Coordinates of C-alpha atoms in Angstrom, one line a residue:
Chain S
M1 CA -52.2 75.8 33.0
K2 CA -49.6 78.4 34.0
K3 CA -46.7 78.8 31.6
E4 CA -43.2 79.1 32.9
Y5 CA -40.5 81.6 31.9
V6 CA -37.0 82.5 33.0
T7 CA -35.3 85.9 32.9
F8 CA -31.7 87.0 33.7
V9 CA -30.8 90.0 35.8
R10 CA -27.5 91.5 36.9
R11 CA -28.9 91.9 40.5
L12 CA -32.2 90.8 41.8
S13 CA -32.6 94.4 43.1
D14 CA -32.7 95.5 39.4
L15 CA -36.2 94.0 39.2
G16 CA -39.2 95.5 40.8
D17 CA -42.9 94.9 41.2
G18 CA -45.0 96.6 38.5
K19 CA -44.4 97.1 34.8
E20 CA -41.1 96.1 33.3
T21 CA -39.6 95.6 29.9
L22 CA -37.6 92.4 29.9
F23 CA -36.3 89.5 27.9
I24 CA -37.9 86.2 28.9
K25 CA -37.3 82.6 27.8
D26 CA -40.2 80.3 27.3
L27 CA -39.7 77.0 29.3
T28 CA -42.4 75.1 27.6
P29 CA -40.9 71.6 26.9
G30 CA -40.2 70.7 23.2
P31 CA -37.8 71.7 20.5
R32 CA -38.6 75.5 20.9
K33 CA -37.9 75.5 24.6
Y34 CA -35.8 78.6 25.7
D35 CA -37.1 80.7 22.8
T36 CA -36.7 84.3 23.7
K37 CA -39.2 87.1 23.7
L38 CA -38.9 90.8 24.6
V39 CA -42.1 91.8 26.5
R40 CA -43.7 94.5 28.5
A41 CA -45.1 92.8 31.5
E42 CA -46.6 93.2 34.9
L43 CA -44.4 91.6 37.5
S44 CA -45.0 90.6 41.1
R45 CA -42.9 88.8 43.6
N46 CA -46.1 87.7 45.2
S47 CA -48.2 85.3 43.0
G48 CA -51.3 86.3 45.0
N49 CA -51.1 89.8 43.5
L50 CA -51.2 88.4 39.9
P51 CA -53.7 85.5 40.1
D52 CA -53.8 85.2 36.3
G53 CA -50.1 85.5 35.9
D54 CA -47.6 82.9 34.8
T55 CA -44.5 81.8 36.6
L56 CA -41.2 83.7 36.2
W57 CA -38.0 82.2 37.4
I58 CA -35.1 84.6 37.9
R59 CA -31.4 83.9 37.4
S60 CA -28.4 86.1 38.2
E61 CA -25.6 87.2 35.9
T62 CA -23.7 84.1 36.9
G63 CA -26.7 81.9 36.4
H64 CA -27.7 81.4 40.1
L65 CA -31.4 80.5 40.3
H66 CA -33.3 82.5 42.9
P67 CA -35.4 80.0 44.9
Q68 CA -38.7 81.9 44.8
P69 CA -40.2 82.5 41.4
W70 CA -42.2 85.7 40.7
S71 CA -45.4 86.1 38.7
I72 CA -45.6 87.6 35.3
K73 CA -48.5 88.8 33.2
I74 CA -47.4 89.7 29.6
L75 CA -49.0 92.9 28.5
E76 CA -47.3 93.2 25.1
E77 CA -44.8 91.3 23.0
L78 CA -42.2 93.5 21.4
P79 CA -39.7 92.8 18.6
P80 CA -37.0 90.5 20.2
Y81 CA -34.2 93.1 20.3
A82 CA -33.3 96.5 21.8
P83 CA -31.7 99.4 20.1
G84 CA -28.0 99.6 20.5
Q85 CA -24.6 98.8 19.1
P86 CA -22.8 95.5 19.5
W87 CA -21.1 95.0 22.9
Q88 CA -23.3 97.7 24.5
D89 CA -25.1 96.8 27.7
V90 CA -28.5 95.4 26.9
F91 CA -29.9 96.3 30.3
S92 CA -29.0 100.0 29.8
S93 CA -30.7 99.9 26.5
L94 CA -33.8 98.4 28.0
R95 CA -33.9 101.1 30.6
H96 CA -33.9 103.7 27.8
L97 CA -36.6 101.8 26.1
K98 CA -38.8 102.1 29.1
S99 CA -38.3 105.8 29.7
Chain K
M1 CA -3.1 61.9 5.7
A2 CA -5.7 64.7 6.0
F3 CA -9.2 63.8 7.1
S4 CA -11.6 65.2 4.4
D5 CA -14.4 65.8 6.9
L6 CA -15.6 65.3 10.5
R7 CA -17.0 61.9 9.6
E8 CA -13.6 60.5 8.5
F9 CA -12.2 61.8 11.8
I10 CA -15.0 60.2 13.8
A11 CA -14.2 56.9 12.0
A12 CA -10.6 57.2 13.0
L13 CA -11.5 57.8 16.6
D14 CA -13.8 54.8 16.5
K15 CA -11.0 52.7 15.1
S16 CA -8.5 53.7 17.8
G17 CA -11.0 53.2 20.6
D18 CA -11.2 57.0 21.4
L19 CA -15.0 57.3 20.7
V20 CA -18.1 56.0 22.2
R21 CA -21.4 56.0 20.3
V22 CA -24.3 56.7 22.6
K23 CA -27.3 55.0 21.0
K24 CA -29.8 55.5 23.8
E25 CA -32.0 58.5 23.4
V26 CA -30.7 61.5 25.3
D27 CA -32.2 64.9 26.0
W28 CA -30.5 67.9 24.4
D29 CA -31.7 69.8 27.4
M30 CA -28.8 69.3 29.8
E31 CA -28.6 65.5 29.7
V32 CA -26.0 65.7 26.8
G33 CA -24.1 68.3 28.7
A34 CA -24.1 66.4 32.0
I35 CA -22.9 63.2 30.4
S36 CA -20.2 65.1 28.5
R37 CA -19.0 66.9 31.5
R38 CA -18.7 63.8 33.5
V39 CA -16.8 62.1 30.8
F40 CA -14.5 65.1 30.4
E41 CA -13.7 65.1 34.1
R42 CA -12.6 61.5 33.7
A43 CA -10.5 62.2 30.6
G44 CA -12.8 59.9 28.8
P45 CA -13.5 59.3 25.1
A46 CA -15.2 61.5 22.5
L47 CA -19.0 61.0 22.6
L48 CA -21.2 60.7 19.6
F49 CA -24.9 61.1 20.7
E50 CA -26.8 59.4 17.9
K51 CA -30.4 59.8 19.1
I52 CA -31.5 63.2 20.4
K53 CA -34.9 63.8 21.9
D54 CA -37.3 65.9 19.8
Y55 CA -35.2 65.5 16.7
P56 CA -35.2 63.2 13.7
P57 CA -33.2 60.0 13.7
G58 CA -29.7 60.6 12.3
Y59 CA -29.3 64.0 13.8
A60 CA -26.3 63.8 16.2
I61 CA -24.0 65.7 18.6
L62 CA -20.3 65.0 18.9
N63 CA -18.8 66.1 22.3
G64 CA -15.1 66.5 22.7
P65 CA -13.4 65.9 19.4
V66 CA -9.9 66.9 20.6
A67 CA -10.3 66.9 24.4
T68 CA -7.4 64.5 25.0
W69 CA -3.8 64.5 23.7
R70 CA -4.5 61.2 22.0
R71 CA -7.3 62.7 19.9
V72 CA -5.1 65.7 19.1
A73 CA -2.4 63.3 17.9
I74 CA -5.0 61.4 15.7
A75 CA -6.2 64.7 14.3
L76 CA -2.6 65.5 13.3
G77 CA -2.2 62.1 11.8
L78 CA 0.3 61.0 14.5
P79 CA 0.2 57.8 16.5
P80 CA -2.3 58.2 19.3
D81 CA 0.3 57.7 22.1
T82 CA 2.6 60.5 20.8
A83 CA 4.1 62.5 23.7
V84 CA 2.9 66.0 24.3
R85 CA 6.2 67.6 23.5
E86 CA 6.3 65.7 20.1
I87 CA 2.8 66.9 19.4
Y88 CA 3.9 70.5 20.1
A89 CA 6.9 69.9 17.8
A90 CA 4.8 68.6 14.9
Y91 CA 2.3 71.5 15.2
E92 CA 5.1 74.0 15.4
E93 CA 6.8 72.5 12.3
R94 CA 3.5 72.7 10.3
R95 CA 2.1 75.9 11.7
E96 CA 3.8 78.2 9.2
K97 CA 3.0 76.2 6.1
K98 CA 0.3 77.6 3.8
L99 CA -1.8 76.0 1.2
K100 CA -4.3 78.0 -0.8
P101 CA -7.9 76.7 -0.6
V102 CA -9.8 75.2 -3.5
V103 CA -13.2 76.6 -4.4
V104 CA -15.9 74.1 -5.3
K105 CA -19.3 74.7 -6.9
S106 CA -21.3 72.2 -4.8
A107 CA -20.7 71.0 -1.4
P108 CA -21.9 68.5 1.2
C109 CA -22.6 71.3 3.7
Q110 CA -25.3 72.5 1.3
E111 CA -27.2 69.3 0.8
N112 CA -30.1 70.8 2.8
A113 CA -30.9 74.5 2.9
M114 CA -33.4 76.7 4.8
T115 CA -33.2 80.2 3.5
G116 CA -34.9 83.5 4.3
P117 CA -38.0 83.3 6.5
E118 CA -37.8 79.5 6.4
A119 CA -34.6 79.4 8.4
D120 CA -35.4 77.8 11.7
I121 CA -32.6 77.2 14.1
Y122 CA -34.8 75.1 16.3
R123 CA -34.8 72.4 13.6
L124 CA -31.2 71.6 14.8
P125 CA -30.6 70.0 18.2
A126 CA -28.7 72.9 19.8
P127 CA -28.0 71.7 23.3
M128 CA -28.7 73.4 26.6
V129 CA -25.2 72.7 27.8
H130 CA -25.1 73.6 31.5
D131 CA -28.0 74.3 34.0
G132 CA -28.0 78.1 34.4
D133 CA -26.7 79.0 30.9
G134 CA -28.5 81.9 29.2
G135 CA -29.7 79.7 26.4
R136 CA -29.0 76.8 24.0
Y137 CA -25.5 77.1 22.7
I138 CA -25.2 75.9 19.0
G139 CA -21.7 77.5 18.7
T140 CA -19.3 76.1 21.2
W141 CA -16.8 74.3 19.0
D142 CA -17.3 76.3 15.8
I143 CA -15.5 78.3 13.2
V144 CA -16.8 81.9 12.8
I145 CA -16.0 83.5 9.5
T146 CA -16.2 87.2 8.8
K147 CA -14.7 89.3 6.0
D148 CA -12.9 92.7 5.9
P149 CA -15.0 94.7 3.3
D150 CA -11.9 96.7 2.2
T151 CA -9.2 94.1 1.9
G152 CA -11.2 90.9 1.4
W153 CA -9.4 89.2 4.3
S154 CA -11.5 86.4 5.8
N155 CA -11.0 85.9 9.5
W156 CA -11.6 82.6 11.2
G157 CA -12.2 82.6 15.0
M158 CA -14.0 80.5 17.6
Y159 CA -16.7 82.3 19.5
R160 CA -19.8 81.2 21.4
F161 CA -23.3 81.6 19.9
M162 CA -26.7 80.8 21.4
T163 CA -30.1 80.5 20.0
H164 CA -32.3 83.6 20.6
T165 CA -35.3 83.2 18.4
Q166 CA -36.1 80.9 15.4
N167 CA -34.0 83.1 13.1
M168 CA -31.7 85.0 15.5
L169 CA -28.6 84.1 17.4
T170 CA -26.8 86.1 20.0
G171 CA -23.1 85.7 20.6
W172 CA -20.2 86.8 22.6
P173 CA -16.9 87.3 20.8
Q174 CA -14.9 89.2 23.4
A175 CA -14.9 93.0 22.8
T176 CA -11.2 92.8 22.1
S177 CA -11.4 90.0 19.6
Q178 CA -10.5 90.2 16.0
L179 CA -14.2 89.9 15.0
A180 CA -14.9 92.9 17.3
M181 CA -12.1 94.9 15.9
M182 CA -13.4 94.3 12.3
M183 CA -17.0 95.2 13.3
K184 CA -15.9 98.3 15.1
A185 CA -13.5 99.5 12.5
K186 CA -15.2 98.5 9.2
Y187 CA -18.9 98.1 9.7
L188 CA -20.2 100.2 12.6
P189 CA -18.8 103.5 11.1
R190 CA -20.8 102.7 7.9
K191 CA -23.8 101.5 9.9
Q192 CA -23.7 98.3 7.9
P193 CA -24.4 94.8 9.1
M194 CA -21.4 92.4 9.0
P195 CA -21.9 89.2 7.1
I196 CA -21.1 86.2 9.2
A197 CA -21.0 82.4 8.9
I198 CA -21.0 80.1 11.9
V199 CA -19.5 76.8 10.7
I200 CA -20.1 73.7 12.8
G201 CA -18.6 70.2 12.3
C202 CA -15.4 70.4 10.3
E203 CA -12.5 68.1 10.6
S204 CA -10.7 69.0 13.7
L205 CA -7.6 70.8 12.4
C206 CA -9.8 73.5 10.9
H207 CA -11.3 74.1 14.3
M208 CA -7.9 74.2 15.9
V209 CA -6.7 76.8 13.5
A210 CA -9.7 78.9 14.5
T211 CA -8.4 78.8 18.1
D212 CA -4.9 79.8 17.0
P213 CA -4.2 83.5 17.5
Y214 CA -2.9 84.3 14.0
K215 CA -2.4 88.0 13.5
P216 CA -5.0 90.1 11.7
G217 CA -4.7 89.9 8.0
E218 CA -3.3 86.3 8.0
S219 CA -5.4 83.7 6.2
E220 CA -6.4 81.0 8.6
V221 CA -7.8 78.9 5.8
E222 CA -4.4 78.7 4.1
Y223 CA -2.8 77.8 7.4
A224 CA -5.4 75.1 7.9
G225 CA -4.5 73.7 4.5
G226 CA -0.8 73.7 5.5
L227 CA -1.5 72.0 8.8
R228 CA -3.6 69.4 7.1
G229 CA -1.2 68.9 4.3
A230 CA -4.1 69.3 1.9
P231 CA -6.1 72.4 0.8
V232 CA -9.4 73.2 2.4
E233 CA -12.3 73.0 0.0
L234 CA -14.5 76.1 0.2
V235 CA -17.9 76.9 -1.2
Q236 CA -19.8 80.2 -1.5
C237 CA -22.5 80.8 1.1
K238 CA -26.1 80.7 -0.2
S239 CA -27.0 84.2 1.2
Q240 CA -23.8 86.0 2.2
D241 CA -20.6 86.9 0.4
L242 CA -18.5 84.5 2.4
M243 CA -16.7 81.3 1.6
V244 CA -17.1 78.3 4.0
P245 CA -15.5 74.8 4.3
A246 CA -17.4 72.7 1.9
H247 CA -17.4 69.6 4.1
A248 CA -18.8 71.2 7.2
E249 CA -21.8 69.6 8.8
I250 CA -23.7 72.9 9.4
V251 CA -23.4 76.5 8.2
I252 CA -25.4 79.3 9.8
E253 CA -25.3 82.3 7.5
G254 CA -26.3 85.7 8.8
E255 CA -25.5 89.3 9.6
V256 CA -24.2 90.9 12.8
L257 CA -26.6 93.8 13.2
P258 CA -25.1 97.2 13.8
D259 CA -28.0 98.8 15.6
K260 CA -29.8 96.0 17.5
I261 CA -28.8 94.0 20.5
A262 CA -30.4 91.3 22.7
H263 CA -29.8 89.1 25.7
E264 CA -26.8 86.8 25.6
G265 CA -25.2 84.5 28.2
P266 CA -24.1 83.7 30.7
F267 CA -22.3 80.5 29.8
G268 CA -20.0 78.1 31.6
E269 CA -16.8 79.1 29.8
Y270 CA -13.3 77.8 29.2
P271 CA -11.7 79.0 32.5
G272 CA -14.0 76.6 34.2
Y273 CA -16.6 79.0 35.6
R274 CA -19.7 80.8 34.5
S275 CA -17.9 84.0 35.3
G276 CA -20.7 86.5 34.5
T277 CA -20.3 88.0 31.1
M278 CA -23.8 88.6 30.0
S279 CA -25.8 90.8 27.6
E280 CA -22.9 92.6 26.2
G281 CA -22.6 90.7 22.9
V282 CA -23.8 90.8 19.4
L283 CA -27.1 89.9 17.7
V284 CA -27.1 87.9 14.4
Q285 CA -30.0 87.9 12.0
I286 CA -29.9 84.4 10.3
T287 CA -30.3 84.6 6.6
A288 CA -29.8 80.9 5.8
I289 CA -29.0 77.6 7.4
T290 CA -27.4 74.8 5.3
H291 CA -26.4 71.4 6.5
R292 CA -25.5 67.9 5.5
T293 CA -28.1 65.2 5.6
N294 CA -28.0 63.8 9.2
P295 CA -26.0 66.7 10.5
I296 CA -23.6 66.4 13.4
I297 CA -23.2 69.3 15.9
T298 CA -19.7 69.6 17.3
L299 CA -19.9 70.4 21.0
S300 CA -17.4 71.2 23.7
T301 CA -19.1 71.1 27.1
L302 CA -16.7 73.7 28.5
G303 CA -15.8 73.8 32.1
V304 CA -13.0 72.7 34.4
P305 CA -10.2 71.1 32.4
P306 CA -9.6 69.0 30.5
D307 CA -11.8 69.8 27.5
D308 CA -11.3 70.7 23.9
S309 CA -10.5 74.3 24.8
S310 CA -7.9 73.6 27.5
I311 CA -6.2 70.9 25.4
A312 CA -6.3 72.5 21.9
A313 CA -5.5 76.0 23.2
S314 CA -2.6 74.5 25.2
L315 CA -1.1 73.6 21.8
T316 CA -2.1 76.5 19.6
A317 CA -1.5 79.2 22.1
A318 CA 1.9 77.9 23.2
I319 CA 3.3 77.8 19.7
A320 CA 2.0 81.2 18.9
M321 CA 3.4 82.6 22.2
K322 CA 6.8 81.0 21.5
R323 CA 6.9 82.7 18.2
G324 CA 5.8 86.0 19.6
L325 CA 8.3 85.9 22.4
K326 CA 11.1 85.3 19.9
R327 CA 10.0 88.3 17.9
H328 CA 10.0 90.3 21.1
G329 CA 13.6 89.4 21.7
V330 CA 13.1 87.0 24.6
P331 CA 15.7 84.2 24.6
V332 CA 12.9 81.6 24.7
R333 CA 13.5 77.9 24.5
E334 CA 10.1 76.4 25.0
V335 CA 6.6 77.5 26.1
Y336 CA 4.2 75.1 27.8
V337 CA 0.6 76.0 28.4
P338 CA -0.6 73.4 31.0
P339 CA -4.2 72.4 30.3
E340 CA -5.0 72.7 34.0
G341 CA -4.1 76.4 33.7
V342 CA -6.8 77.1 31.0
T343 CA -4.5 79.5 29.2
H344 CA -4.3 81.7 32.3
L345 CA -1.0 80.1 33.5
I346 CA 1.9 79.9 31.1
V347 CA 5.4 78.4 31.6
V348 CA 8.2 80.0 29.6
S349 CA 11.6 78.3 29.5
V350 CA 14.5 80.6 28.6
E351 CA 18.1 80.2 27.7
R352 CA 19.2 82.7 30.4
G353 CA 17.0 84.2 33.0
G354 CA 17.0 87.1 35.4
S355 CA 14.7 90.0 36.2
R356 CA 15.3 91.8 32.9
V357 CA 14.2 88.8 30.9
A358 CA 11.2 88.2 33.2
R359 CA 10.1 91.8 32.6
Q360 CA 10.5 91.4 28.8
V361 CA 8.2 88.3 29.0
L362 CA 5.6 90.3 31.0
D363 CA 5.8 93.1 28.5
Y364 CA 5.1 90.8 25.6
F365 CA 2.0 89.3 27.3
T366 CA 0.5 92.6 28.4
A367 CA 1.3 94.8 25.3
R368 CA -2.2 94.3 23.7
R369 CA -5.3 92.4 24.6
V370 CA -4.3 90.3 27.6
M371 CA -5.6 86.8 27.9
V372 CA -3.0 85.5 30.3
S373 CA -2.8 86.4 34.0
K374 CA 0.2 84.3 35.4
I375 CA 3.5 83.5 33.8
I376 CA 6.3 81.4 35.4
V377 CA 9.7 81.9 33.8
V378 CA 12.1 79.0 34.3
D379 CA 15.7 78.2 33.5
K380 CA 16.7 75.7 30.9
D381 CA 17.8 73.2 33.6
L382 CA 14.3 71.8 33.9
D383 CA 11.6 70.3 31.7
P384 CA 8.9 72.9 31.3
F385 CA 6.4 70.2 30.4
D386 CA 6.9 68.5 33.8
M387 CA 4.8 70.5 36.2
N388 CA 6.4 68.8 39.2
Q389 CA 9.7 70.4 38.1
V390 CA 8.1 73.7 37.4
I391 CA 6.4 73.9 40.8
H392 CA 9.7 73.0 42.5
A393 CA 11.5 75.8 40.7
F394 CA 8.6 78.2 41.4
A395 CA 8.7 77.3 45.1
T396 CA 12.4 77.5 45.5
K397 CA 13.8 80.0 42.9
C398 CA 11.1 82.7 42.8
H399 CA 12.1 85.4 45.3
P400 CA 8.9 86.4 47.2
A401 CA 9.8 90.1 47.1
K402 CA 12.1 90.6 44.1
G403 CA 10.9 87.8 41.8
I404 CA 7.4 88.9 41.3
T405 CA 6.4 91.7 38.9
V406 CA 2.8 92.9 38.4
E407 CA 1.4 94.9 35.4
H408 CA -2.0 96.6 35.7
Y409 CA -4.1 97.6 32.7
E410 CA -7.6 98.6 31.7
G411 CA -9.6 98.2 28.5
R412 CA -7.8 95.1 27.4
A413 CA -8.2 92.5 30.1
N414 CA -9.7 89.0 29.7
A415 CA -13.4 89.5 30.6
L416 CA -13.6 85.8 31.6
T417 CA -10.9 85.7 34.3
P418 CA -12.8 84.6 37.3
C419 CA -10.7 86.3 40.0
F420 CA -11.5 89.8 38.5
S421 CA -14.5 91.4 40.0
A422 CA -17.7 91.8 38.0
E423 CA -16.9 95.5 37.7
E424 CA -13.3 94.8 36.6
R425 CA -14.5 92.3 34.0
R426 CA -17.0 94.9 32.6
R427 CA -14.3 97.5 32.3
L428 CA -11.8 95.0 31.0
K429 CA -9.6 96.0 33.9
G430 CA -7.1 93.5 35.3
A431 CA -3.5 92.6 36.1
S432 CA -0.9 90.0 35.1
V433 CA 2.0 88.8 37.1
V434 CA 5.3 87.2 36.1
F435 CA 7.0 84.9 38.6
D436 CA 10.7 84.8 37.9
A437 CA 11.8 81.3 38.8
T438 CA 15.3 81.7 37.3
W439 CA 18.6 82.6 38.9
P440 CA 19.5 86.3 38.8
E441 CA 21.8 87.0 36.0
D442 CA 24.3 88.8 38.2
W443 CA 24.9 85.9 40.5
E444 CA 28.3 84.3 40.1
E445 CA 28.2 80.7 39.1
E446 CA 30.1 79.5 42.2
S447 CA 27.4 81.0 44.4
I448 CA 24.4 79.5 42.6
P449 CA 22.8 76.7 44.7
V450 CA 23.4 73.3 43.2
K451 CA 20.4 71.3 42.5
S452 CA 20.4 68.0 44.5
S453 CA 19.2 65.5 41.9
F454 CA 20.6 62.3 40.5
E455 CA 21.5 64.0 37.2
T456 CA 23.1 67.1 38.7
T457 CA 25.0 66.1 41.8
Y458 CA 26.9 62.9 40.8
R459 CA 29.7 62.5 38.4
E460 CA 29.1 60.7 35.1
A461 CA 31.1 57.6 36.2
V462 CA 29.0 57.2 39.3
R463 CA 25.7 57.6 37.5
Q464 CA 26.7 55.1 34.8
K465 CA 27.7 52.6 37.4
V466 CA 24.4 52.9 39.2
L467 CA 22.4 52.6 36.1
A468 CA 24.4 49.7 34.8
N469 CA 24.0 47.8 38.1
W470 CA 20.4 48.8 38.7
E471 CA 18.9 45.3 38.3
S472 CA 21.6 43.7 40.5
Y473 CA 20.6 46.0 43.4
G474 CA 17.3 44.1 43.4
L475 CA 15.3 47.3 42.7
G476 CA 13.5 46.0 39.6
G477 CA 11.9 48.2 36.9
K478 CA 13.7 50.7 34.8
P479 CA 16.4 52.8 36.5

């Protein structure tokens, strides 16, 4: 059974096929639904390219849901935070984490 | 009479017919939010959801404690049908009173405790409020307490907080908020975490004080006591050096981390939009969660008005603005914050108008952090609480070229103002405008247009005659 997750991006173009570090929320029903993880994962907009991947829904900065989900294969779960000071842009911090 | 806790206030709402108890099981995942939004948009009652899916019997969510003027009046101990202007007057009269809090050794809010690694936020039914929010918001109608490490001043504010993991929250106090100023000035330079308590479910006046823009250094808990007419009882937190209201339903204790951040937002906010602030907030490590037996989460399903924010802030912001304008030398008579304007639109009534006064008003609103984008200044010949009269004055007295003044700024704008672009919101760049709907001060009285209304165009004798004979004209009703 595939699991489902959601992630938020400023713009869809910020996300690309391949390896990404991103926050995802677990959509498994129950009292822990929406629990957040920071993961390094393989992403693909085409589920056929990641046959053993889970479903990743994507929402924009204003919460708009993109109609087509992507596929995600979690490679590694990281501690659920990025380095940075309060009010700093988390996405910039994640980009530094990747490089 | 002060309500000692939220439960007494709920009983009062029940008695006055301003509360509905929802006994059918509801899903914390958007069903509670959708019901609450629908009821808000019909100016309906407060809702107490008594059976929440996935959670033990007795755990409850209260939506909309003060989302109507009736409920604000009840919170203040006034008759439910008190007029808005009288509610304003009562709040203004009590706002400057102070009563020192009383410290107690044991408290209802600590009947149950989860400390250290046992703390698990998912044991509370934090709602997923709107479809598309960034997460489950446990803090929508809360009191957030932090302390200045040098002076000992405890600040109360109201900021949004969402669940992140079992023992972490993320939140978004605006970067210009008092909480942000304290963190940036006192904790970040020392690379220290800032103790924080997120308090949920107090009697309503404590929450309203948290929305009131008291100046830094002022003790909100003392003002809450003054407003209630009874001191607030405080208890020491279990894991942080902070004092919290003893009769709260839930207290989440933790630390704002100085060197770690995480995803936060977006959230359907008080201006009535999910306007895009995301992932530029704070991360809180939870160190303890305490709560009453059968805890009640206070919720405000924010969105288009009316809701608790648009109603309560109408009151608390207006009185604070009136005081500030007076200090600034503006000949202010009254300030009205129409709930429909979600604190973006303000009506200022002045003793004497003109462009100089309008400029003074704009200067006051844009001097520091700017939460207001449109101000209408009106003369004393109309009732600023009557938006029909305000719109008439705006339409007829505000000169389209000379009556409008704009002030641009950067670094202190309201990041939630929907008409600002995403880039402007990120840079806190914006503008505010004053509409001068008063007569120019250099116009001679004989040349000022005369308002054609019953009160202003007929002599006293004629008016008295018409009013006295009203019934005999066959018109019925009150004249």
